[in-house]
Amino acid sequence: MERLREELERRPLPAGMCGIGGLGGVPGLDGAGRVAVVLAGAVDAGALAGAREELWGRSGAPGAVAGVTPGPVADAEVVARLVAEAFSSCGELVEAVRQVRGVLAGGFAALVVHADEPDTVVGAAAGVPLVVGAADGAVRLASDAGAWEDGAVESVVVKGDQVVSVRREFDEVRWEITDGCGVVVAP
């Protein structure tokens, strides 16, 4: 918790009504602190090794990704950097996560936020559950529908190459699940 407090003092979060968190550790941030990623499970080491090498080549820091700290959050930081890079090209968080999801493998669930879209949370999973549930004007993403025992009206499991986005639009919260090509499959 102390590390999280220090990081938040150093790089405060933007104002917004959306957020992410996980029991496994603090979110990984990209180098600018604009993208945050929470990972559950494990991204395939081979997929991340290739991404690290690609990032090293661009950062000019052989043997290390500039600004990425070693330890349990390093994978989330690499994913955050990949999302930030994709976002700079496409300008949309959902599409950026979809692009990064396409190159990752393993058994993981990821939740992602970006400072430029403070009212949006995007999730993707492979091999582990990711469930979206809605009730009483709120939408939650979790690894288990039991996370909202207070009676979610509807819940849907995010599958395979699907990406879920949750957006606050004025006084409503909307969600949708899209496939790997961006076609809406739910709700």
PDB file of N, CA and C in Angstrom, residues 61-112:
ATOM      1  N   ALA A  61      17.356   1.462 -24.613  1.00  0.00           N
ATOM      2  CA  ALA A  61      17.867   1.002 -23.318  1.00  0.00           C
ATOM      3  C   ALA A  61      18.077  -0.500 -23.373  1.00  0.00           C
ATOM      4  N   PRO A  62      19.248  -0.956 -23.835  1.00  0.00           N
ATOM      5  CA  PRO A  62      19.464  -2.399 -23.963  1.00  0.00           C
ATOM      6  C   PRO A  62      19.352  -3.110 -22.624  1.00  0.00           C
ATOM      7  N   GLY A  63      18.630  -4.215 -22.636  1.00  0.00           N
ATOM      8  CA  GLY A  63      18.520  -5.030 -21.426  1.00  0.00           C
ATOM      9  C   GLY A  63      17.464  -4.580 -20.456  1.00  0.00           C
ATOM     10  N   ALA A  64      16.858  -3.428 -20.686  1.00  0.00           N
ATOM     11  CA  ALA A  64      15.807  -2.957 -19.770  1.00  0.00           C
ATOM     12  C   ALA A  64      14.878  -2.019 -20.520  1.00  0.00           C
ATOM     13  N   VAL A  65      13.628  -2.044 -20.149  1.00  0.00           N
ATOM     14  CA  VAL A  65      12.669  -1.092 -20.703  1.00  0.00           C
ATOM     15  C   VAL A  65      12.724   0.141 -19.819  1.00  0.00           C
ATOM     16  N   ALA A  66      13.066   1.268 -20.389  1.00  0.00           N
ATOM     17  CA  ALA A  66      13.192   2.496 -19.609  1.00  0.00           C
ATOM     18  C   ALA A  66      11.923   2.758 -18.816  1.00  0.00           C
ATOM     19  N   GLY A  67      12.059   2.946 -17.510  1.00  0.00           N
ATOM     20  CA  GLY A  67      10.929   3.258 -16.660  1.00  0.00           C
ATOM     21  C   GLY A  67      10.157   2.057 -16.157  1.00  0.00           C
ATOM     22  N   VAL A  68      10.479   0.846 -16.606  1.00  0.00           N
ATOM     23  CA  VAL A  68       9.785  -0.346 -16.135  1.00  0.00           C
ATOM     24  C   VAL A  68      10.576  -0.936 -14.987  1.00  0.00           C
ATOM     25  N   THR A  69       9.942  -1.065 -13.852  1.00  0.00           N
ATOM     26  CA  THR A  69      10.622  -1.586 -12.682  1.00  0.00           C
ATOM     27  C   THR A  69      10.530  -3.102 -12.637  1.00  0.00           C
ATOM     28  N   PRO A  70      11.555  -3.770 -12.122  1.00  0.00           N
ATOM     29  CA  PRO A  70      11.470  -5.218 -11.994  1.00  0.00           C
ATOM     30  C   PRO A  70      10.486  -5.590 -10.898  1.00  0.00           C
ATOM     31  N   GLY A  71      10.013  -6.799 -10.931  1.00  0.00           N
ATOM     32  CA  GLY A  71       9.118  -7.254  -9.882  1.00  0.00           C
ATOM     33  C   GLY A  71       7.780  -7.689 -10.427  1.00  0.00           C
ATOM     34  N   PRO A  72       6.831  -7.959  -9.539  1.00  0.00           N
ATOM     35  CA  PRO A  72       5.576  -8.552  -9.955  1.00  0.00           C
ATOM     36  C   PRO A  72       4.700  -7.673 -10.835  1.00  0.00           C
ATOM     37  N   VAL A  73       4.891  -6.365 -10.875  1.00  0.00           N
ATOM     38  CA  VAL A  73       4.055  -5.517 -11.713  1.00  0.00           C
ATOM     39  C   VAL A  73       4.670  -5.269 -13.081  1.00  0.00           C
ATOM     40  N   ALA A  74       5.843  -5.814 -13.344  1.00  0.00           N
ATOM     41  CA  ALA A  74       6.525  -5.536 -14.600  1.00  0.00           C
ATOM     42  C   ALA A  74       5.690  -5.957 -15.805  1.00  0.00           C
ATOM     43  N   ASP A  75       5.024  -7.107 -15.752  1.00  0.00           N
ATOM     44  CA  ASP A  75       4.208  -7.539 -16.885  1.00  0.00           C
ATOM     45  C   ASP A  75       3.097  -6.538 -17.169  1.00  0.00           C
ATOM     46  N   ALA A  76       2.434  -6.069 -16.128  1.00  0.00           N
ATOM     47  CA  ALA A  76       1.358  -5.083 -16.310  1.00  0.00           C
ATOM     48  C   ALA A  76       1.911  -3.779 -16.870  1.00  0.00           C
ATOM     49  N   GLU A  77       3.121  -3.411 -16.471  1.00  0.00           N
ATOM     50  CA  GLU A  77       3.727  -2.192 -17.007  1.00  0.00           C
ATOM     51  C   GLU A  77       4.029  -2.340 -18.493  1.00  0.00           C
ATOM     52  N   VAL A  78       4.512  -3.506 -18.889  1.00  0.00           N
ATOM     53  CA  VAL A  78       4.783  -3.730 -20.313  1.00  0.00           C
ATOM     54  C   VAL A  78       3.480  -3.663 -21.101  1.00  0.00           C
ATOM     55  N   VAL A  79       2.430  -4.297 -20.598  1.00  0.00           N
ATOM     56  CA  VAL A  79       1.130  -4.254 -21.276  1.00  0.00           C
ATOM     57  C   VAL A  79       0.634  -2.811 -21.344  1.00  0.00           C
ATOM     58  N   ALA A  80       0.815  -2.041 -20.270  1.00  0.00           N
ATOM     59  CA  ALA A  80       0.400  -0.633 -20.271  1.00  0.00           C
ATOM     60  C   ALA A  80       1.140   0.148 -21.349  1.00  0.00           C
ATOM     61  N   ARG A  81       2.435  -0.105 -21.506  1.00  0.00           N
ATOM     62  CA  ARG A  81       3.212   0.582 -22.544  1.00  0.00           C
ATOM     63  C   ARG A  81       2.728   0.193 -23.939  1.00  0.00           C
ATOM     64  N   LEU A  82       2.401  -1.083 -24.127  1.00  0.00           N
ATOM     65  CA  LEU A  82       1.885  -1.530 -25.421  1.00  0.00           C
ATOM     66  C   LEU A  82       0.551  -0.858 -25.735  1.00  0.00           C
ATOM     67  N   VAL A  83      -0.325  -0.766 -24.733  1.00  0.00           N
ATOM     68  CA  VAL A  83      -1.621  -0.103 -24.935  1.00  0.00           C
ATOM     69  C   VAL A  83      -1.410   1.375 -25.246  1.00  0.00           C
ATOM     70  N   ALA A  84      -0.503   2.024 -24.519  1.00  0.00           N
ATOM     71  CA  ALA A  84      -0.238   3.442 -24.768  1.00  0.00           C
ATOM     72  C   ALA A  84       0.255   3.660 -26.199  1.00  0.00           C
ATOM     73  N   GLU A  85       1.131   2.781 -26.652  1.00  0.00           N
ATOM     74  CA  GLU A  85       1.647   2.893 -28.014  1.00  0.00           C
ATOM     75  C   GLU A  85       0.540   2.684 -29.048  1.00  0.00           C
ATOM     76  N   ALA A  86      -0.286   1.675 -28.841  1.00  0.00           N
ATOM     77  CA  ALA A  86      -1.396   1.425 -29.761  1.00  0.00           C
ATOM     78  C   ALA A  86      -2.380   2.592 -29.733  1.00  0.00           C
ATOM     79  N   PHE A  87      -2.647   3.140 -28.550  1.00  0.00           N
ATOM     80  CA  PHE A  87      -3.571   4.262 -28.411  1.00  0.00           C
ATOM     81  C   PHE A  87      -3.056   5.479 -29.180  1.00  0.00           C
ATOM     82  N   SER A  88      -1.746   5.701 -29.142  1.00  0.00           N
ATOM     83  CA  SER A  88      -1.199   6.865 -29.851  1.00  0.00           C
ATOM     84  C   SER A  88      -1.415   6.748 -31.353  1.00  0.00           C
ATOM     85  N   SER A  89      -1.562   5.525 -31.845  1.00  0.00           N
ATOM     86  CA  SER A  89      -1.804   5.315 -33.281  1.00  0.00           C
ATOM     87  C   SER A  89      -3.279   5.370 -33.640  1.00  0.00           C
ATOM     88  N   CYS A  90      -4.132   4.768 -32.796  1.00  0.00           N
ATOM     89  CA  CYS A  90      -5.545   4.653 -33.171  1.00  0.00           C
ATOM     90  C   CYS A  90      -6.451   5.667 -32.471  1.00  0.00           C
ATOM     91  N   GLY A  91      -6.041   6.192 -31.309  1.00  0.00           N
ATOM     92  CA  GLY A  91      -6.810   7.220 -30.625  1.00  0.00           C
ATOM     93  C   GLY A  91      -8.044   6.751 -29.894  1.00  0.00           C
ATOM     94  N   GLU A  92      -8.217   5.430 -29.750  1.00  0.00           N
ATOM     95  CA  GLU A  92      -9.386   4.895 -29.055  1.00  0.00           C
ATOM     96  C   GLU A  92      -8.945   3.743 -28.155  1.00  0.00           C
ATOM     97  N   LEU A  93      -9.313   3.817 -26.876  1.00  0.00           N
ATOM     98  CA  LEU A  93      -8.857   2.825 -25.911  1.00  0.00           C
ATOM     99  C   LEU A  93      -9.325   1.420 -26.257  1.00  0.00           C
ATOM    100  N   VAL A  94     -10.583   1.256 -26.648  1.00  0.00           N
ATOM    101  CA  VAL A  94     -11.087  -0.083 -26.979  1.00  0.00           C
ATOM    102  C   VAL A  94     -10.267  -0.696 -28.105  1.00  0.00           C
ATOM    103  N   GLU A  95     -10.004   0.063 -29.144  1.00  0.00           N
ATOM    104  CA  GLU A  95      -9.231  -0.459 -30.273  1.00  0.00           C
ATOM    105  C   GLU A  95      -7.794  -0.747 -29.855  1.00  0.00           C
ATOM    106  N   ALA A  96      -7.211   0.098 -29.029  1.00  0.00           N
ATOM    107  CA  ALA A  96      -5.842  -0.129 -28.558  1.00  0.00           C
ATOM    108  C   ALA A  96      -5.749  -1.441 -27.778  1.00  0.00           C
ATOM    109  N   VAL A  97      -6.706  -1.682 -26.885  1.00  0.00           N
ATOM    110  CA  VAL A  97      -6.711  -2.933 -26.109  1.00  0.00           C
ATOM    111  C   VAL A  97      -6.945  -4.114 -27.045  1.00  0.00           C
ATOM    112  N   ARG A  98      -7.829  -3.968 -28.018  1.00  0.00           N
ATOM    113  CA  ARG A  98      -8.085  -5.045 -28.976  1.00  0.00           C
ATOM    114  C   ARG A  98      -6.791  -5.411 -29.717  1.00  0.00           C
ATOM    115  N   GLN A  99      -6.030  -4.406 -30.143  1.00  0.00           N
ATOM    116  CA  GLN A  99      -4.777  -4.657 -30.851  1.00  0.00           C
ATOM    117  C   GLN A  99      -3.773  -5.377 -29.962  1.00  0.00           C
ATOM    118  N   VAL A 100      -3.636  -4.923 -28.723  1.00  0.00           N
ATOM    119  CA  VAL A 100      -2.678  -5.546 -27.804  1.00  0.00           C
ATOM    120  C   VAL A 100      -3.139  -6.947 -27.431  1.00  0.00           C
ATOM    121  N   ARG A 101      -4.441  -7.125 -27.201  1.00  0.00           N
ATOM    122  CA  ARG A 101      -4.985  -8.458 -26.884  1.00  0.00           C
ATOM    123  C   ARG A 101      -4.626  -9.454 -27.981  1.00  0.00           C
ATOM    124  N   GLY A 102      -4.585  -9.002 -29.215  1.00  0.00           N
ATOM    125  CA  GLY A 102      -4.278  -9.873 -30.337  1.00  0.00           C
ATOM    126  C   GLY A 102      -2.862 -10.424 -30.341  1.00  0.00           C
ATOM    127  N   VAL A 103      -1.938  -9.779 -29.633  1.00  0.00           N
ATOM    128  CA  VAL A 103      -0.552 -10.256 -29.610  1.00  0.00           C
ATOM    129  C   VAL A 103      -0.182 -10.953 -28.303  1.00  0.00           C
ATOM    130  N   LEU A 104      -1.085 -10.939 -27.330  1.00  0.00           N
ATOM    131  CA  LEU A 104      -0.803 -11.574 -26.045  1.00  0.00           C
ATOM    132  C   LEU A 104      -1.367 -12.992 -26.007  1.00  0.00           C
ATOM    133  N   ALA A 105      -0.739 -13.839 -25.240  1.00  0.00           N
ATOM    134  CA  ALA A 105      -1.199 -15.210 -25.036  1.00  0.00           C
ATOM    135  C   ALA A 105      -1.060 -15.531 -23.557  1.00  0.00           C
ATOM    136  N   GLY A 106      -1.675 -16.625 -23.144  1.00  0.00           N
ATOM    137  CA  GLY A 106      -1.588 -17.048 -21.755  1.00  0.00           C
ATOM    138  C   GLY A 106      -2.965 -17.147 -21.144  1.00  0.00           C
ATOM    139  N   GLY A 107      -3.022 -17.263 -19.843  1.00  0.00           N
ATOM    140  CA  GLY A 107      -4.269 -17.299 -19.101  1.00  0.00           C
ATOM    141  C   GLY A 107      -4.346 -16.052 -18.244  1.00  0.00           C
ATOM    142  N   PHE A 108      -5.015 -15.022 -18.719  1.00  0.00           N
ATOM    143  CA  PHE A 108      -5.019 -13.741 -18.020  1.00  0.00           C
ATOM    144  C   PHE A 108      -6.325 -12.993 -18.259  1.00  0.00           C
ATOM    145  N   ALA A 109      -6.583 -12.057 -17.382  1.00  0.00           N
ATOM    146  CA  ALA A 109      -7.623 -11.049 -17.582  1.00  0.00           C
ATOM    147  C   ALA A 109      -6.949  -9.708 -17.333  1.00  0.00           C
ATOM    148  N   ALA A 110      -7.283  -8.726 -18.138  1.00  0.00           N
ATOM    149  CA  ALA A 110      -6.695  -7.393 -18.008  1.00  0.00           C
ATOM    150  C   ALA A 110      -7.803  -6.354 -17.972  1.00  0.00           C
ATOM    151  N   LEU A 111      -7.659  -5.386 -17.089  1.00  0.00           N
ATOM    152  CA  LEU A 111      -8.519  -4.212 -17.058  1.00  0.00           C
ATOM    153  C   LEU A 111      -7.630  -3.011 -17.317  1.00  0.00           C
ATOM    154  N   VAL A 112      -8.111  -2.090 -18.166  1.00  0.00           N
ATOM    155  CA  VAL A 112      -7.276  -0.982 -18.628  1.00  0.00           C
ATOM    156  C   VAL A 112      -8.056   0.330 -18.559  1.00  0.00           C
TER     157      VAL A 112
END
